[in-house]
Each structure stands twice: as structure tokens, then as C-alpha cells.
Amino acid sequence: MDEKVFRRRIIALLNKLTPDNINVVSDDLIAWGDKSAQETDGRILRTLIELVVDKAVDEPKWIKAYTELCLRIISKTSDSVKDHNLRMVNGEYPSGGHLARKYLLQKCQGDFERGWKVTMPEAKQTDEFYEAVKIKRRGLGLVEFIGELYIADVLTVDIIKSCLRRLLSNIKTPEDEVLQSMMKLLATVGKKMDVPANKDEMDLYFSRIRSMTTNDSLDSRVRMLLMNSMELRQRKWQGRDSQEAPQTIAQLHEELERQKIALANAKRLDAQSRWHKDSDSRRGRYGTVGRSSESGRNSEIQSAGDLSRFGNLSRSKQQSAGTTPDALSSRNMFDALMDEDESPECASTKEQLTSEEIRAKVKTAIDKCISQQSDTQLVAAFKGIGETNYRTALSQTVDTIMDRRPDQVEQALGAVSALAKHNLLTEDAMTAVFAEYSDQLEDLVMDVPHALKFFGMLMAACGIPIARVSESLGKLATKVDVLRPPAMSVVSAYLKHAIKTDGEAQTQKAVEDAGFDVAQYLCADYRSDADIKKTLALQDLLCLFPKYA
């Protein structure tokens, strides 16, 4: 079978993998691996294992799912799959799960020994910079995946010890990448590995770590991370913050239900608290039940049998100090149940939520939008949060989506567009939120390589007009002293998404009407017509700027 064919099919299946469908997808992948029964070199099964490892190190949040997938492949691969190029001690060919595990070990060992040392280029936003970031991220992902395989009993403790010894072999002039990998591996395996049987070995590791914390030649940030590793062991490997693993749809529903119950309980307790507070306030103003208040009552007291004033709701305009309280002269009798400075409108206003509460609601809504492929959940969440919290909610929406996979970002854009269609935020509010968020974009690129692209797509999905793009970019729009200014990447993604949703003709008209000049986002040394044309052609945007065509 042509390798291009089965590689493409396997990659397509891996892209569909979620905690919900792992049973179905894993069976399909194993079926592809079993096709190696018709071969003598296990080519398809080996390719399957290599692609799973590559996906795992590229997507750290899904490492547990890929570890589970490896366990299923090892346990279910047919014994008829053999590799005649390998032989065991007894002279037989490895087969089935044993062969799958052997391929997995070979792949992990090869990648680990190859290393991932990289020199970060000084110029950011270049191809070399992005490639260096990718290599570092994959290196950390690899050691975490190796750790998860150990936790799942696929790898032995001796293999982990060998990895740690290699990572800690140089304590005088260690490299940052090596130390970060060592700390990531320890954080992953520490809880299982730090047992009495391995105490001497673990003490040796941390003795070396302790000596490096006093090494002045190391960067202070690295020394602080080393101390964090020591503290993690002291806390019995209980981290302060745990990484969120992907959830199944059922788990998302359970989480939503828990949040609803918690919110209902909080509202009930708050209402009780307000009632007691108001009751105390009324007792202070009107006196105790059955007795006159300290301020006294009106000297003219109607007798119990006198009905002459029944139905007369008017009050005397002239009252002496200490007579009937002001609250009783308000326009309706329910006002007396509120504080004097609280109006009916104020009572119905949504309370100001904390940033964490808003983030939890937004995250739940976005998860449902992605899993259910619905655009309504985010709008409903915003309306439930309340208008006073809209700006914070939008900022949390951007932050939550930026951390997703590219395919999930594409799905979430529809929900963001729905916010614009419902006119939940003004242009001024959206522009301010994006301008504020743009300050952290350059740092975010280290962890999210597509951050600039995602940011531009979100700006377009929110309906920010092209005339206010520069304003939404904040200080980022002025950083044009590098070869590839970050603002140009954002603008490119913005325009491409606009073409996709509004069409080329309408987007071109918007560019012309706004007098939008793309040259302002290019490096100051590359703003000639020829340079601009080349940049636009590479980005497939020349159609929007006919004067450069």
C-alpha cells in the first residue's frame, strides 16, 4: 500500500480523537495497524506509532489521551503482525502488542537521544524564531509523554532513571532546555517514582538540583524553577495548579450542572443575607414590633374602631421630626423594604462577578459551542453574566479561545460572531478589550505559535471595522522595527477571515472606504511598492489592494 495513503488516513483519524470517541477512533487506528499482517516489516504499524508520538508531543493537553491510545494499541494489536527485520532473544520475530511496544520505545528513545537543543534567534517573528519555539515545545512535550507512559506502566522505572541521569549529568554548565526537561519529567513521574524503593536515587537527583540552586552562573529564573521542583517534592508532589485535561461532553454537562447548583445556592444565601440585613435596618428605623419606635409616633393616633380614614393614602405634607419615616411616603409601599439609597432599578441590576467566575462561565460556554457545534451558548452566557461584565467576559473569551487547537478556534469563531450579531458590545468596548489584550501577544507566541493569527481572526469575528484595526492593535501597531512586524500577521489573518465571511468584493470595498493602508504594518525598510506587492501576494491579499497589483 502506498505510504502517502495510509499516512493521510491515520492522520485524519488522529485529528478526530477526543475523550468521547476514543473507543471508536482507537479501533479504527488499530485496524490500520493490523494491515501490517500482510507485510513483513510492520511498516504501517510503525508509522501509526510514530504519528501518535508526534501528535502527543505537539499537543501537551492531549497527552493522557494519546497515552491511553498507546495502551489500547499495545493490548489489541493482532499477533499476526510481525517484523522479520527484528528478532528476540529466543530467535522469534516480535509480534502483536510486543512489537507495538518495541516500536514505541524505539521512537521515544530516538527522539530523546536526538535532543532538542536550539539557539533562540534574536529577531522575533521570523521563521527561525517560530521553528526554535516549536522545537523547545516538542522537547518538553516528549519528556512529559515519556513520563505518562511510565505512569501507565508502558515504560519501566529503569528507563526513567536513565533519562534523569542523562539530564542531570552536567550540573556546572547545564543548558536551559535540559534543565526544563528534567523538571518537567520529575513533575510528571515524581508522585509514582518517589517511593522508599527509589529513595536513594531520588535523594541523589535532588542533591544535584540543590547544588545548582547556588550556581551563580545560572539564570535567576532557572534557579527559581529548580527551587520550585524542590518545593514540589516537599509538598508530596501536589502541584499548586494542575493542567486542565480535555473533558468529555458528559463531564462538561456535569460541570455545568454543578455550576448551576453552586450559583443557585449562592443566590439563595445572598438573598437570605439581604433579608436579615434589611430586617435589622427596618427594626432600627421603625422600632420593635408591638411598641413605638424611639423616635416616637404621630401624636394623632387613629383608634381601632375608627374607619373614617380607610382608603385615604395621602400623607400630611408637614411632619415633625421623628414622625412617620420618609420611606413610607415613597411612591409605592414596596420601597420601604429597600434601603433608602436603593431604587427598584438598582435592585434588579446584575451583580459584579469576579474574573474567575466569568472565566468559568465563558469556558463552559465555549466548550459547549465546540462540542455541540452551536453558536448560541456563548450569547446565552453573556446575557446571564450581565451587561456590566461584558468587557471582562470578552477579554476572557479571547484568552480562552487563544489556548485552543486551530480546528477548535475555527469552530468557536461562529460563537464570537453571534455576539456581534446580537449587538452585545459596542465598537468602543471591543476595541478597548483587544487593544489591552494585544500587549501580551508577543509573549504569548512562545506558548501559542498561532496566537497572532488567532487574534486577527477574533477581531474580524467580533465585527471590528477595518477603520479601527490599528486602534484595536494598541502598541503592537507601532512595532515595525523588525523584519516581520507582528501587527502584519494579525492584519493578514483579519483580512483573510473577512474575505471568508463577507466575500472578496465587500471586503475590498471596506478597505477602500476606510482608506486602509497596509504599508503601515510592514517593516520600515520594506515599504516600496515592490515589497508591498510581494508581501500581499505571499498572503493571498493582493486582490484587496489593486493599486499594488
Short mmCIF file of N, CA, C and O in Angstrom, two decimals, residues 185-279:
data_model
loop_
_atom_site.label_atom_id
_atom_site.label_comp_id
_atom_site.label_asym_id
_atom_site.label_seq_id
_atom_site.Cartn_x
_atom_site.Cartn_y
_atom_site.Cartn_z
N LEU A 185 9.97 16.30 33.58
CA LEU A 185 9.91 14.85 33.78
C LEU A 185 9.72 14.51 35.26
O LEU A 185 8.90 13.64 35.61
N LEU A 186 10.43 15.20 36.14
CA LEU A 186 10.27 14.96 37.58
C LEU A 186 8.86 15.29 38.05
O LEU A 186 8.27 14.56 38.85
N ALA A 187 8.32 16.41 37.55
CA ALA A 187 6.96 16.80 37.95
C ALA A 187 5.93 15.77 37.50
O ALA A 187 4.91 15.56 38.16
N THR A 188 6.21 15.09 36.36
CA THR A 188 5.27 14.11 35.83
C THR A 188 5.35 12.79 36.58
O THR A 188 4.32 12.19 36.93
N VAL A 189 6.57 12.30 36.83
CA VAL A 189 6.73 10.95 37.40
C VAL A 189 6.97 10.95 38.90
O VAL A 189 6.95 9.89 39.53
N GLY A 190 7.20 12.12 39.48
CA GLY A 190 7.64 12.18 40.87
C GLY A 190 6.73 11.46 41.84
O GLY A 190 7.20 10.71 42.72
N LYS A 191 5.42 11.64 41.71
CA LYS A 191 4.49 11.06 42.67
C LYS A 191 4.56 9.54 42.68
O LYS A 191 4.48 8.90 43.74
N LYS A 192 4.70 8.93 41.52
CA LYS A 192 4.78 7.46 41.45
C LYS A 192 6.17 6.94 41.77
O LYS A 192 6.31 5.88 42.38
N MET A 193 7.18 7.69 41.38
CA MET A 193 8.55 7.21 41.49
C MET A 193 9.15 7.44 42.87
O MET A 193 10.03 6.68 43.32
N ASP A 194 8.70 8.47 43.59
CA ASP A 194 9.29 8.82 44.87
C ASP A 194 8.73 7.93 45.98
O ASP A 194 7.89 8.34 46.79
N VAL A 195 9.20 6.70 46.00
CA VAL A 195 8.78 5.70 46.99
C VAL A 195 10.04 5.17 47.69
O VAL A 195 11.15 5.39 47.20
N PRO A 196 9.89 4.48 48.81
CA PRO A 196 11.07 4.00 49.55
C PRO A 196 12.06 3.22 48.70
O PRO A 196 13.28 3.32 48.90
N ALA A 197 11.58 2.44 47.74
CA ALA A 197 12.48 1.63 46.92
C ALA A 197 13.41 2.50 46.07
O ALA A 197 14.52 2.07 45.71
N ASN A 198 12.99 3.71 45.75
CA ASN A 198 13.79 4.61 44.91
C ASN A 198 14.33 5.81 45.68
O ASN A 198 14.78 6.77 45.07
N LYS A 199 14.25 5.76 47.02
CA LYS A 199 14.61 6.93 47.82
C LYS A 199 16.05 7.38 47.58
O LYS A 199 16.31 8.58 47.41
N ASP A 200 16.99 6.46 47.56
CA ASP A 200 18.40 6.83 47.38
C ASP A 200 18.61 7.53 46.03
O ASP A 200 19.33 8.53 45.94
N GLU A 201 17.97 6.99 45.02
CA GLU A 201 18.11 7.57 43.69
C GLU A 201 17.50 8.98 43.65
O GLU A 201 18.10 9.92 43.12
N MET A 202 16.33 9.14 44.24
CA MET A 202 15.67 10.45 44.25
C MET A 202 16.47 11.45 45.07
O MET A 202 16.58 12.63 44.69
N ASP A 203 17.02 11.01 46.19
CA ASP A 203 17.84 11.91 47.01
C ASP A 203 19.06 12.39 46.21
O ASP A 203 19.47 13.55 46.34
N LEU A 204 19.62 11.52 45.39
CA LEU A 204 20.76 11.90 44.57
C LEU A 204 20.37 12.97 43.56
O LEU A 204 21.09 13.96 43.37
N TYR A 205 19.21 12.78 42.92
CA TYR A 205 18.74 13.78 41.96
C TYR A 205 18.60 15.14 42.61
O TYR A 205 19.08 16.16 42.09
N PHE A 206 17.97 15.16 43.78
CA PHE A 206 17.69 16.45 44.41
C PHE A 206 18.92 17.03 45.08
O PHE A 206 18.97 18.24 45.33
N SER A 207 19.90 16.20 45.39
CA SER A 207 21.17 16.74 45.86
C SER A 207 21.83 17.55 44.74
O SER A 207 22.38 18.64 44.97
N ARG A 208 21.76 17.02 43.53
CA ARG A 208 22.31 17.75 42.38
C ARG A 208 21.50 19.01 42.09
O ARG A 208 22.06 20.06 41.78
N ILE A 209 20.20 18.91 42.22
CA ILE A 209 19.35 20.09 41.99
C ILE A 209 19.66 21.17 43.02
O ILE A 209 19.76 22.36 42.70
N ARG A 210 19.83 20.76 44.28
CA ARG A 210 20.13 21.73 45.34
C ARG A 210 21.44 22.45 45.08
O ARG A 210 21.55 23.65 45.31
N SER A 211 22.43 21.72 44.57
CA SER A 211 23.72 22.36 44.30
C SER A 211 23.60 23.38 43.15
O SER A 211 24.31 24.39 43.14
N MET A 212 22.71 23.13 42.22
CA MET A 212 22.54 24.07 41.11
C MET A 212 21.82 25.34 41.53
O MET A 212 21.97 26.39 40.88
N THR A 213 21.03 25.30 42.59
CA THR A 213 20.33 26.50 43.04
C THR A 213 21.30 27.56 43.55
O THR A 213 20.93 28.74 43.65
N THR A 214 22.52 27.16 43.88
CA THR A 214 23.53 28.13 44.35
C THR A 214 24.56 28.45 43.27
O THR A 214 25.56 29.11 43.54
N ASN A 215 24.30 27.96 42.06
CA ASN A 215 25.21 28.21 40.94
C ASN A 215 24.91 29.57 40.34
O ASN A 215 23.91 29.76 39.63
N ASP A 216 25.75 30.56 40.62
CA ASP A 216 25.51 31.93 40.16
C ASP A 216 25.60 32.07 38.64
O ASP A 216 25.15 33.07 38.09
N SER A 217 26.21 31.10 37.98
CA SER A 217 26.31 31.19 36.52
C SER A 217 24.97 30.90 35.84
O SER A 217 24.78 31.21 34.66
N LEU A 218 24.04 30.31 36.60
CA LEU A 218 22.72 30.03 36.03
C LEU A 218 21.83 31.26 36.13
O LEU A 218 21.95 32.07 37.06
N ASP A 219 20.93 31.37 35.20
CA ASP A 219 19.96 32.47 35.22
C ASP A 219 19.11 32.38 36.47
O ASP A 219 18.75 31.28 36.92
N SER A 220 18.76 33.51 37.05
CA SER A 220 17.97 33.52 38.29
C SER A 220 16.61 32.86 38.08
O SER A 220 16.07 32.21 38.99
N ARG A 221 16.05 33.00 36.89
CA ARG A 221 14.75 32.38 36.61
C ARG A 221 14.87 30.85 36.68
O ARG A 221 14.00 30.18 37.25
N VAL A 222 15.97 30.31 36.15
CA VAL A 222 16.18 28.87 36.17
C VAL A 222 16.38 28.38 37.60
O VAL A 222 15.85 27.34 38.00
N ARG A 223 17.15 29.14 38.38
CA ARG A 223 17.37 28.74 39.77
C ARG A 223 16.06 28.73 40.55
O ARG A 223 15.84 27.87 41.41
N MET A 224 15.20 29.69 40.24
CA MET A 224 13.89 29.73 40.91
C MET A 224 13.05 28.51 40.53
O MET A 224 12.37 27.91 41.38
N LEU A 225 13.12 28.10 39.27
CA LEU A 225 12.39 26.91 38.84
C LEU A 225 12.92 25.65 39.53
O LEU A 225 12.15 24.74 39.87
N LEU A 226 14.22 25.61 39.72
CA LEU A 226 14.82 24.47 40.42
C LEU A 226 14.33 24.41 41.87
O LEU A 226 14.03 23.32 42.39
N MET A 227 14.24 25.56 42.49
CA MET A 227 13.73 25.59 43.87
C MET A 227 12.26 25.19 43.91
O MET A 227 11.79 24.57 44.87
N ASN A 228 11.52 25.53 42.85
CA ASN A 228 10.12 25.10 42.78
C ASN A 228 10.02 23.58 42.72
O ASN A 228 9.10 22.98 43.30
N SER A 229 10.96 22.94 42.01
CA SER A 229 10.97 21.48 41.95
C SER A 229 11.23 20.88 43.33
O SER A 229 10.60 19.89 43.72
N MET A 230 12.14 21.48 44.08
CA MET A 230 12.41 21.00 45.43
C MET A 230 11.18 21.18 46.32
O MET A 230 10.84 20.29 47.12
N GLU A 231 10.52 22.31 46.17
CA GLU A 231 9.31 22.56 46.95
C GLU A 231 8.20 21.58 46.58
O GLU A 231 7.43 21.15 47.44
N LEU A 232 8.13 21.22 45.29
CA LEU A 232 7.11 20.27 44.84
C LEU A 232 7.28 18.93 45.54
O LEU A 232 6.30 18.28 45.92
N ARG A 233 8.52 18.50 45.71
CA ARG A 233 8.74 17.23 46.41
C ARG A 233 8.35 17.34 47.88
O ARG A 233 7.78 16.40 48.45
N GLN A 234 8.64 18.49 48.49
CA GLN A 234 8.27 18.69 49.89
C GLN A 234 6.75 18.66 50.08
O GLN A 234 6.26 18.26 51.13
N ARG A 235 6.01 19.06 49.05
CA ARG A 235 4.55 19.04 49.12
C ARG A 235 3.97 17.69 48.70
O ARG A 235 2.78 17.58 48.39
N LYS A 236 4.81 16.68 48.67
CA LYS A 236 4.38 15.33 48.27
C LYS A 236 3.84 15.31 46.85
O LYS A 236 2.90 14.61 46.53
N TRP A 237 4.46 16.14 45.99
CA TRP A 237 4.15 16.18 44.56
C TRP A 237 2.73 16.66 44.27
O TRP A 237 2.15 16.30 43.26
N GLN A 238 2.21 17.47 45.18
CA GLN A 238 0.90 18.08 44.95
C GLN A 238 1.13 19.47 44.39
O GLN A 238 1.51 20.40 45.11
N GLY A 239 0.92 19.64 43.09
CA GLY A 239 1.15 20.93 42.46
C GLY A 239 0.10 21.95 42.86
O GLY A 239 -1.04 21.61 43.20
N ARG A 240 0.50 23.22 42.81
CA ARG A 240 -0.45 24.29 43.13
C ARG A 240 -1.53 24.39 42.05
O ARG A 240 -2.69 24.64 42.32
N ASP A 241 -1.10 24.24 40.81
CA ASP A 241 -2.03 24.34 39.69
C ASP A 241 -1.90 23.09 38.83
O ASP A 241 -0.80 22.73 38.42
N SER A 242 -3.00 22.47 38.57
CA SER A 242 -2.99 21.29 37.71
C SER A 242 -3.44 21.68 36.31
O SER A 242 -4.35 22.48 36.15
N GLN A 243 -2.82 21.07 35.31
CA GLN A 243 -3.17 21.37 33.93
C GLN A 243 -4.52 20.76 33.61
O GLN A 243 -4.80 19.61 33.91
N GLU A 244 -5.38 21.53 32.98
CA GLU A 244 -6.70 21.06 32.64
C GLU A 244 -6.62 20.06 31.50
O GLU A 244 -6.09 20.36 30.44
N ALA A 245 -7.14 18.85 31.73
CA ALA A 245 -7.17 17.84 30.68
C ALA A 245 -8.47 17.99 29.89
O ALA A 245 -9.46 18.53 30.40
N PRO A 246 -8.48 17.54 28.63
CA PRO A 246 -9.72 17.61 27.85
C PRO A 246 -10.83 16.84 28.54
O PRO A 246 -10.60 15.79 29.14
N GLN A 247 -12.06 17.35 28.45
CA GLN A 247 -13.19 16.73 29.11
C GLN A 247 -14.13 16.12 28.07
O GLN A 247 -14.22 16.59 26.94
N THR A 248 -14.85 15.09 28.50
CA THR A 248 -15.87 14.53 27.65
C THR A 248 -17.10 15.43 27.71
O THR A 248 -17.24 16.28 28.60
N ILE A 249 -18.02 15.22 26.77
CA ILE A 249 -19.25 16.03 26.76
C ILE A 249 -20.04 15.78 28.04
O ILE A 249 -20.61 16.70 28.63
N ALA A 250 -20.07 14.52 28.49
CA ALA A 250 -20.78 14.20 29.74
C ALA A 250 -20.17 14.95 30.92
O ALA A 250 -20.89 15.47 31.78
N GLN A 251 -18.83 15.02 30.96
CA GLN A 251 -18.16 15.76 32.04
C GLN A 251 -18.47 17.24 31.97
O GLN A 251 -18.64 17.91 33.00
N LEU A 252 -18.56 17.78 30.75
CA LEU A 252 -18.91 19.19 30.59
C LEU A 252 -20.31 19.46 31.11
O LEU A 252 -20.56 20.48 31.77
N HIS A 253 -21.24 18.55 30.81
CA HIS A 253 -22.61 18.72 31.31
C HIS A 253 -22.65 18.65 32.84
O HIS A 253 -23.37 19.43 33.49
N GLU A 254 -21.88 17.72 33.41
CA GLU A 254 -21.83 17.61 34.87
C GLU A 254 -21.25 18.87 35.49
O GLU A 254 -21.75 19.36 36.52
N GLU A 255 -20.19 19.39 34.87
CA GLU A 255 -19.58 20.61 35.38
C GLU A 255 -20.55 21.78 35.31
O GLU A 255 -20.65 22.59 36.24
N LEU A 256 -21.30 21.87 34.21
CA LEU A 256 -22.28 22.94 34.06
C LEU A 256 -23.37 22.81 35.11
O LEU A 256 -23.80 23.81 35.70
N GLU A 257 -23.81 21.58 35.37
CA GLU A 257 -24.85 21.38 36.37
C GLU A 257 -24.35 21.76 37.76
O GLU A 257 -25.08 22.38 38.55
N ARG A 258 -23.09 21.41 38.06
CA ARG A 258 -22.51 21.80 39.36
C ARG A 258 -22.44 23.31 39.50
O ARG A 258 -22.72 23.86 40.56
N GLN A 259 -22.08 23.98 38.41
CA GLN A 259 -22.01 25.44 38.46
C GLN A 259 -23.39 26.05 38.67
O GLN A 259 -23.54 27.04 39.40
N LYS A 260 -24.41 25.47 38.02
CA LYS A 260 -25.77 25.98 38.20
C LYS A 260 -26.22 25.84 39.65
O LYS A 260 -26.82 26.75 40.22
N ILE A 261 -25.94 24.65 40.23
CA ILE A 261 -26.34 24.41 41.62
C ILE A 261 -25.60 25.36 42.56
O ILE A 261 -26.19 25.95 43.48
N ALA A 262 -24.28 25.54 42.31
CA ALA A 262 -23.49 26.44 43.16
C ALA A 262 -24.00 27.87 43.05
O ALA A 262 -24.09 28.59 44.04
N LEU A 263 -24.36 28.29 41.82
CA LEU A 263 -24.87 29.64 41.62
C LEU A 263 -26.21 29.83 42.31
O LEU A 263 -26.47 30.86 42.93
N ALA A 264 -27.08 28.81 42.21
CA ALA A 264 -28.38 28.90 42.86
C ALA A 264 -28.23 28.98 44.38
O ALA A 264 -28.93 29.77 45.04
N ASN A 265 -27.32 28.17 44.94
CA ASN A 265 -27.09 28.21 46.39
C ASN A 265 -26.52 29.57 46.81
O ASN A 265 -26.91 30.11 47.86
N ALA A 266 -25.61 30.11 45.99
CA ALA A 266 -25.03 31.41 46.32
C ALA A 266 -26.09 32.50 46.31
O ALA A 266 -26.12 33.38 47.19
N LYS A 267 -26.99 32.45 45.32
CA LYS A 267 -28.06 33.45 45.25
C LYS A 267 -29.01 33.32 46.44
O LYS A 267 -29.47 34.31 46.99
N ARG A 268 -29.31 32.06 46.83
CA ARG A 268 -30.22 31.85 47.96
C ARG A 268 -29.61 32.40 49.25
O ARG A 268 -30.28 33.10 50.02
N LEU A 269 -28.32 32.09 49.47
CA LEU A 269 -27.66 32.59 50.67
C LEU A 269 -27.56 34.11 50.66
O LEU A 269 -27.72 34.77 51.69
N ASP A 270 -27.30 34.67 49.47
CA ASP A 270 -27.20 36.12 49.35
C ASP A 270 -28.55 36.77 49.64
O ASP A 270 -28.63 37.81 50.29
N ALA A 271 -29.62 36.14 49.15
CA ALA A 271 -30.96 36.69 49.40
C ALA A 271 -31.29 36.66 50.88
O ALA A 271 -31.87 37.60 51.43
N GLN A 272 -30.92 35.53 51.55
CA GLN A 272 -31.16 35.45 52.99
C GLN A 272 -30.38 36.52 53.74
O GLN A 272 -30.89 37.15 54.66
N SER A 273 -29.13 36.72 53.30
CA SER A 273 -28.30 37.73 53.96
C SER A 273 -28.90 39.12 53.79
O SER A 273 -28.95 39.91 54.74
N ARG A 274 -29.39 39.40 52.59
CA ARG A 274 -30.01 40.71 52.34
C ARG A 274 -31.28 40.89 53.18
O ARG A 274 -31.56 41.97 53.69
N TRP A 275 -32.06 39.80 53.30
CA TRP A 275 -33.31 39.89 54.07
C TRP A 275 -33.02 40.21 55.53
O TRP A 275 -33.66 41.07 56.13
N HIS A 276 -32.04 39.50 56.10
CA HIS A 276 -31.69 39.77 57.51
C HIS A 276 -31.15 41.18 57.67
O HIS A 276 -31.44 41.86 58.64
N LYS A 277 -30.36 41.61 56.68
CA LYS A 277 -29.80 42.96 56.75
C LYS A 277 -30.92 44.00 56.70
O LYS A 277 -30.95 44.96 57.47
N ASP A 278 -31.87 43.80 55.77
CA ASP A 278 -32.98 44.75 55.63
C ASP A 278 -33.88 44.72 56.86
O ASP A 278 -34.41 45.74 57.28
N SER A 279 -34.06 43.50 57.43
CA SER A 279 -34.90 43.39 58.63
C SER A 279 -34.28 44.18 59.78
O SER A 279 -34.97 44.90 60.51
#
